[in-house]
Short mmCIF file of C-alpha atoms and ligand atoms in Angstrom, two decimals:
data_model
loop_
_atom_site.label_atom_id
_atom_site.label_comp_id
_atom_site.label_asym_id
_atom_site.label_seq_id
_atom_site.Cartn_x
_atom_site.Cartn_y
_atom_site.Cartn_z
CA UNK I 116 -81.63 -7.66 0.95
CA UNK I 117 -78.84 -9.29 2.93
CA UNK I 118 -78.63 -12.99 3.62
CA UNK I 119 -78.53 -14.00 7.28
CA UNK I 120 -76.38 -17.01 8.11
CA UNK I 121 -77.35 -19.17 11.07
CA UNK I 122 -75.05 -21.90 12.33
CA UNK I 123 -75.87 -24.77 14.61
CA UNK I 124 -73.02 -25.44 17.04
CA UNK I 125 -72.66 -29.11 18.03
CA UNK I 126 -71.72 -31.16 14.96
CA UNK I 127 -71.44 -28.14 12.66
CA UNK I 128 -68.80 -25.91 14.23
CA UNK I 129 -67.28 -28.38 16.70
CA UNK I 130 -67.54 -32.14 17.11
CA UNK I 131 -68.95 -32.13 20.63
CA UNK I 132 -71.32 -35.02 19.86
CA UNK I 133 -68.54 -37.41 20.97
CA UNK I 134 -68.36 -35.73 24.41
CA UNK I 135 -72.13 -35.71 24.82
CA UNK I 136 -72.02 -39.41 23.93
CA UNK I 137 -69.35 -40.24 26.51
CA UNK I 138 -71.25 -38.43 29.26
CA UNK I 139 -74.56 -40.12 28.42
CA UNK I 140 -72.86 -43.51 28.13
CA UNK I 141 -71.29 -43.08 31.56
CA UNK I 142 -74.71 -42.40 33.06
CA UNK I 143 -76.28 -45.34 31.21
CA UNK I 144 -73.51 -47.66 32.41
CA UNK I 145 -73.99 -46.46 36.00
CA UNK I 146 -77.67 -47.28 35.62
CA UNK I 147 -76.72 -50.73 34.33
CA UNK I 148 -77.27 -50.63 30.57
CA UNK I 149 -75.42 -49.95 27.31
CA UNK I 150 -75.77 -46.84 25.19
CA UNK I 151 -74.48 -47.15 21.62
CA UNK I 152 -73.16 -44.65 19.06
CA UNK I 153 -76.19 -45.42 16.89
CA UNK I 154 -78.54 -44.55 19.72
CA UNK I 155 -76.58 -41.33 20.16
CA UNK I 156 -77.76 -40.25 16.68
CA UNK I 157 -81.20 -39.71 18.20
CA UNK I 158 -79.69 -37.23 20.65
CA UNK I 159 -78.35 -34.83 18.05
CA UNK I 160 -80.06 -31.46 18.14
CA UNK I 161 -82.26 -32.65 21.00
CA UNK I 162 -82.44 -30.80 24.34
CA UNK I 163 -80.67 -32.14 27.42
CA UNK I 164 -83.96 -32.90 29.14
CA UNK I 165 -85.39 -34.75 26.14
CA UNK I 166 -82.14 -36.73 25.79
CA UNK I 167 -82.45 -37.96 29.39
CA UNK I 168 -86.07 -38.94 28.79
CA UNK I 169 -85.00 -40.99 25.76
CA UNK I 170 -82.07 -42.51 27.68
CA UNK I 171 -84.35 -43.63 30.49
CA UNK I 172 -86.77 -45.09 27.94
CA UNK I 173 -83.88 -47.07 26.43
CA UNK I 174 -82.90 -48.37 29.89
CA UNK I 175 -86.54 -48.84 30.85
CA UNK I 176 -85.98 -46.81 34.01
CA UNK I 177 -88.51 -44.75 35.91
CA UNK I 178 -87.38 -41.80 37.99
CA UNK I 179 -88.86 -39.24 40.37
CA UNK I 180 -88.60 -35.59 39.36
CA UNK I 181 -85.76 -35.05 41.87
CA UNK I 182 -83.79 -38.03 40.63
CA UNK I 183 -84.36 -36.95 37.03
CA UNK I 184 -82.98 -33.49 37.81
CA UNK I 185 -79.97 -34.93 39.65
CA UNK I 186 -79.09 -37.05 36.60
CA UNK I 187 -79.41 -33.98 34.36
CA UNK I 188 -76.92 -32.15 36.57
CA UNK I 189 -74.59 -35.15 36.77
CA UNK I 190 -74.52 -35.62 32.99
CA UNK I 191 -73.81 -31.96 32.44
CA UNK I 192 -71.00 -31.93 35.02
CA UNK I 193 -69.40 -34.91 33.27
CA UNK I 194 -69.85 -33.22 29.90
CA UNK I 195 -68.30 -29.98 31.19
CA UNK I 196 -65.26 -31.80 32.50
CA UNK I 197 -64.86 -33.52 29.11
CA UNK I 198 -64.91 -30.20 27.24
CA UNK I 199 -62.78 -28.34 29.75
CA UNK I 200 -59.62 -28.61 27.67
CA UNK I 201 -61.30 -27.84 24.34
CA UNK I 202 -59.54 -25.33 22.11
CA UNK I 203 -59.31 -24.04 18.51
CA UNK I 204 -57.98 -27.38 17.30
CA UNK I 205 -61.50 -28.81 17.67
CA UNK I 206 -63.07 -26.45 15.16
CA UNK I 207 -64.27 -28.62 12.25
CA UNK I 208 -62.50 -28.33 8.86
CA UNK I 209 -62.97 -25.08 6.93
CA UNK I 210 -65.47 -23.62 9.40
CA UNK I 211 -63.08 -20.77 10.04
CA UNK I 212 -62.59 -20.18 6.31
CA UNK I 213 -66.35 -19.89 5.78
CA UNK I 214 -66.80 -17.57 8.78
CA UNK I 215 -63.96 -15.38 7.55
CA UNK I 216 -65.42 -15.16 4.06
CA UNK I 217 -68.83 -14.21 5.46
CA UNK I 218 -67.22 -11.59 7.70
CA UNK I 219 -65.34 -10.15 4.73
CA UNK I 220 -68.71 -9.60 3.04
CA UNK I 221 -70.16 -8.07 6.21
CA UNK I 222 -72.78 -10.79 6.35
CA UNK I 223 -75.00 -11.05 9.45
CA UNK I 224 -74.08 -14.23 11.36
CA UNK I 225 -75.97 -15.96 14.17
CA UNK I 226 -75.63 -19.08 16.26
CA UNK I 227 -78.81 -21.15 16.67
CA UNK I 228 -78.14 -23.99 19.11
CA UNK I 229 -80.11 -26.17 21.50
CA UNK I 230 -77.17 -26.22 23.90
CA UNK I 231 -77.09 -24.32 27.17
CA UNK I 232 -73.29 -24.53 26.97
CA UNK I 233 -73.03 -22.76 23.60
CA UNK I 234 -71.46 -19.50 24.73
CA UNK I 235 -68.65 -21.03 26.84
CA UNK I 236 -67.84 -23.44 23.99
CA UNK I 237 -67.56 -20.58 21.46
CA UNK I 238 -65.28 -18.83 23.95
CA UNK I 239 -63.08 -21.91 24.33
CA UNK I 240 -62.60 -22.28 20.58
CA UNK I 241 -62.18 -18.53 20.21
CA UNK I 242 -65.06 -17.96 17.77
CA UNK I 243 -67.30 -15.72 19.85
CA UNK I 244 -66.37 -12.59 17.90
CA UNK I 245 -67.70 -13.93 14.60
CA UNK I 246 -71.28 -14.03 15.84
CA UNK I 247 -73.50 -10.97 15.79
CA UNK I 248 -76.24 -12.90 17.57
CA UNK I 249 -76.25 -15.97 19.81
CA UNK I 250 -79.48 -17.85 20.44
CA UNK I 251 -79.07 -21.02 22.49
CA UNK I 252 -80.80 -23.42 24.84
CA UNK I 253 -81.00 -20.75 27.54
CA UNK I 254 -83.24 -18.57 25.32
CA UNK I 255 -85.81 -20.92 23.84
CA UNK I 256 -88.92 -22.63 25.15
CA UNK I 257 -89.54 -24.94 22.23
CA UNK I 258 -86.91 -27.37 20.99
CA UNK I 259 -86.01 -28.16 17.37
CA UNK I 260 -87.84 -29.21 15.11
CA UNK I 261 -89.80 -26.21 16.35
CA UNK I 262 -88.45 -23.22 14.40
CA UNK I 263 -88.32 -20.94 17.48
CA UNK I 264 -84.52 -20.85 17.89
CA UNK I 265 -83.96 -19.87 14.25
CA UNK I 266 -86.85 -17.39 14.14
CA UNK I 267 -85.46 -15.57 17.19
CA UNK I 268 -82.02 -15.53 15.56
CA UNK I 269 -83.44 -14.07 12.31
CA UNK I 270 -85.35 -11.44 14.24
CA UNK I 271 -82.28 -10.41 16.19
CA UNK I 272 -80.23 -10.27 12.98
CA UNK I 273 -82.93 -8.10 11.43
CA UNK I 274 -83.22 -10.44 8.44
CA UNK I 275 -86.53 -11.94 7.23
CA UNK I 276 -86.60 -15.74 7.72
CA UNK I 277 -86.89 -16.36 3.96
CA UNK I 278 -83.53 -14.62 3.53
CA UNK I 279 -81.78 -16.84 6.09
CA UNK I 280 -79.53 -19.84 5.48
CA UNK I 281 -79.14 -22.49 8.19
CA UNK I 282 -76.26 -24.95 8.56
CA UNK I 283 -77.35 -28.04 10.53
CA UNK I 284 -76.11 -31.59 11.19
CA UNK I 285 -79.26 -32.93 12.89
CA UNK I 286 -82.52 -34.12 11.36
CA UNK I 287 -84.46 -32.12 13.98
CA UNK I 288 -82.43 -29.04 13.06
CA UNK I 289 -83.09 -29.37 9.31
CA UNK I 290 -86.79 -29.71 10.07
CA UNK I 291 -86.61 -26.60 12.29
CA UNK I 292 -84.94 -24.60 9.50
CA UNK I 293 -87.53 -25.78 6.97
CA UNK I 294 -90.33 -25.00 9.43
CA UNK I 295 -88.89 -21.49 9.77
CA UNK I 296 -89.09 -21.03 5.99
CA UNK I 297 -85.29 -20.80 5.72
CA UNK I 298 -82.87 -22.39 3.28
CA UNK I 299 -81.57 -25.51 5.02
CA UNK I 300 -78.09 -26.86 4.40
CA UNK I 301 -77.21 -30.22 5.91
CA UNK I 302 -73.68 -30.89 7.08
CA UNK I 303 -73.21 -34.65 7.21
CA UNK I 304 -74.76 -37.69 5.58
CA UNK I 305 -77.13 -36.93 2.70
CA UNK I 306 -79.25 -40.01 3.38
CA UNK I 307 -79.81 -38.97 7.00
CA UNK I 308 -80.34 -35.30 6.09
CA UNK I 309 -82.52 -35.92 3.03
CA UNK I 310 -84.97 -33.16 4.01
CA UNK I 311 -82.30 -30.49 3.62
CA UNK I 312 -82.27 -28.32 0.48
CA UNK I 313 -78.55 -29.04 0.06
CA UNK I 314 -76.24 -31.47 1.87
CA UNK I 315 -72.43 -31.40 2.14
CA UNK I 316 -70.27 -33.89 4.02
CA UNK I 317 -68.46 -30.95 5.62
CA UNK I 318 -67.53 -27.33 4.92
CA UNK I 319 -64.52 -28.40 2.86
CA UNK I 320 -67.00 -29.44 0.16
CA UNK I 321 -68.67 -26.04 -0.07
CA UNK I 322 -66.93 -23.98 -2.72
CA UNK I 323 -66.52 -20.24 -2.98
CA UNK I 324 -68.93 -19.93 -5.86
CA UNK I 325 -71.75 -21.58 -3.93
CA UNK I 326 -71.08 -19.43 -0.86
CA UNK I 327 -71.10 -16.28 -2.94
CA UNK I 328 -74.45 -17.30 -4.40
CA UNK I 329 -75.78 -17.84 -0.89
CA UNK I 330 -74.53 -14.41 0.14
CA UNK I 331 -76.42 -12.94 -2.81
CA UNK I 332 -79.30 -15.34 -1.99
CA UNK I 333 -79.44 -16.74 -5.52
CA UNK I 334 -78.35 -20.39 -5.08
C1 BG6 E 62 -77.44 -29.90 20.92
C2 BG6 E 62 -76.79 -31.25 20.81
O1 BG6 E 62 -76.72 -28.96 20.17
O2 BG6 E 62 -77.47 -29.47 22.27
C3 BG6 E 62 -77.51 -32.24 21.70
O3 BG6 E 62 -76.81 -31.69 19.47
C4 BG6 E 62 -77.55 -31.72 23.13
O4 BG6 E 62 -76.89 -33.49 21.64
C5 BG6 E 62 -78.19 -30.34 23.16
O5 BG6 E 62 -78.28 -32.61 23.96
C6 BG6 E 62 -78.23 -29.73 24.54
O6 BG6 E 62 -76.93 -29.45 24.97
P1 BG6 E 62 -76.52 -29.02 26.43
O7 BG6 E 62 -75.09 -28.55 26.25
O8 BG6 E 62 -77.42 -27.91 26.85
O9 BG6 E 62 -76.63 -30.20 27.31
MG1 MG E 63 -76.00 -30.12 15.93
#
């Protein structure tokens, strides 16, 4: 049996959380309230629509469906202009090294992201070719912590969920991986990601030996 590797995008491959934050903060400020970095933690791994719902709850603002949709578009336009200039330099440390090692072993690799902008971002940072399968916010009905995004990815890779490894930076994403019956690996703070099977601060901390065990699915 081969191990399938599934990567989240935002916060795992690239640090786009800061751009999402700036775009949401701009909208919050326009609506007359503050939006902090701490509050932004709640937005990680969460769909665009759900993020706006939370933002409006924070600001205690009610909106019609049309207004809600206009804000969704506005936030995304601001986000897109912030990521316009993104390039390879924004790939997080050692991500490329890990992808190259996996490729060398002919390992099936998928992206499993909540973002509807996943494909253009992978293009910008020139990583599209590493992924055999891309499942993103345009393909799923149910958001993380629902396992849907990862289950679709496993299916498309042709790997049983129990033989898949997921790299995630968000609590909702770790829950989704666990709910899918996959081996969850947190990238970030081990206190925040305590539900993950393993946690590393970043890919620099994952050594060759551990990766080889994952490839053989005997960690
Ligand atoms: C997730 C991010 O990957 O994608 C969330 O962690 C974001 O913060 C979500 O809200 C949706 O992204 P997008 O690009 O479709 O607005
Ligand atoms: Mg993420």
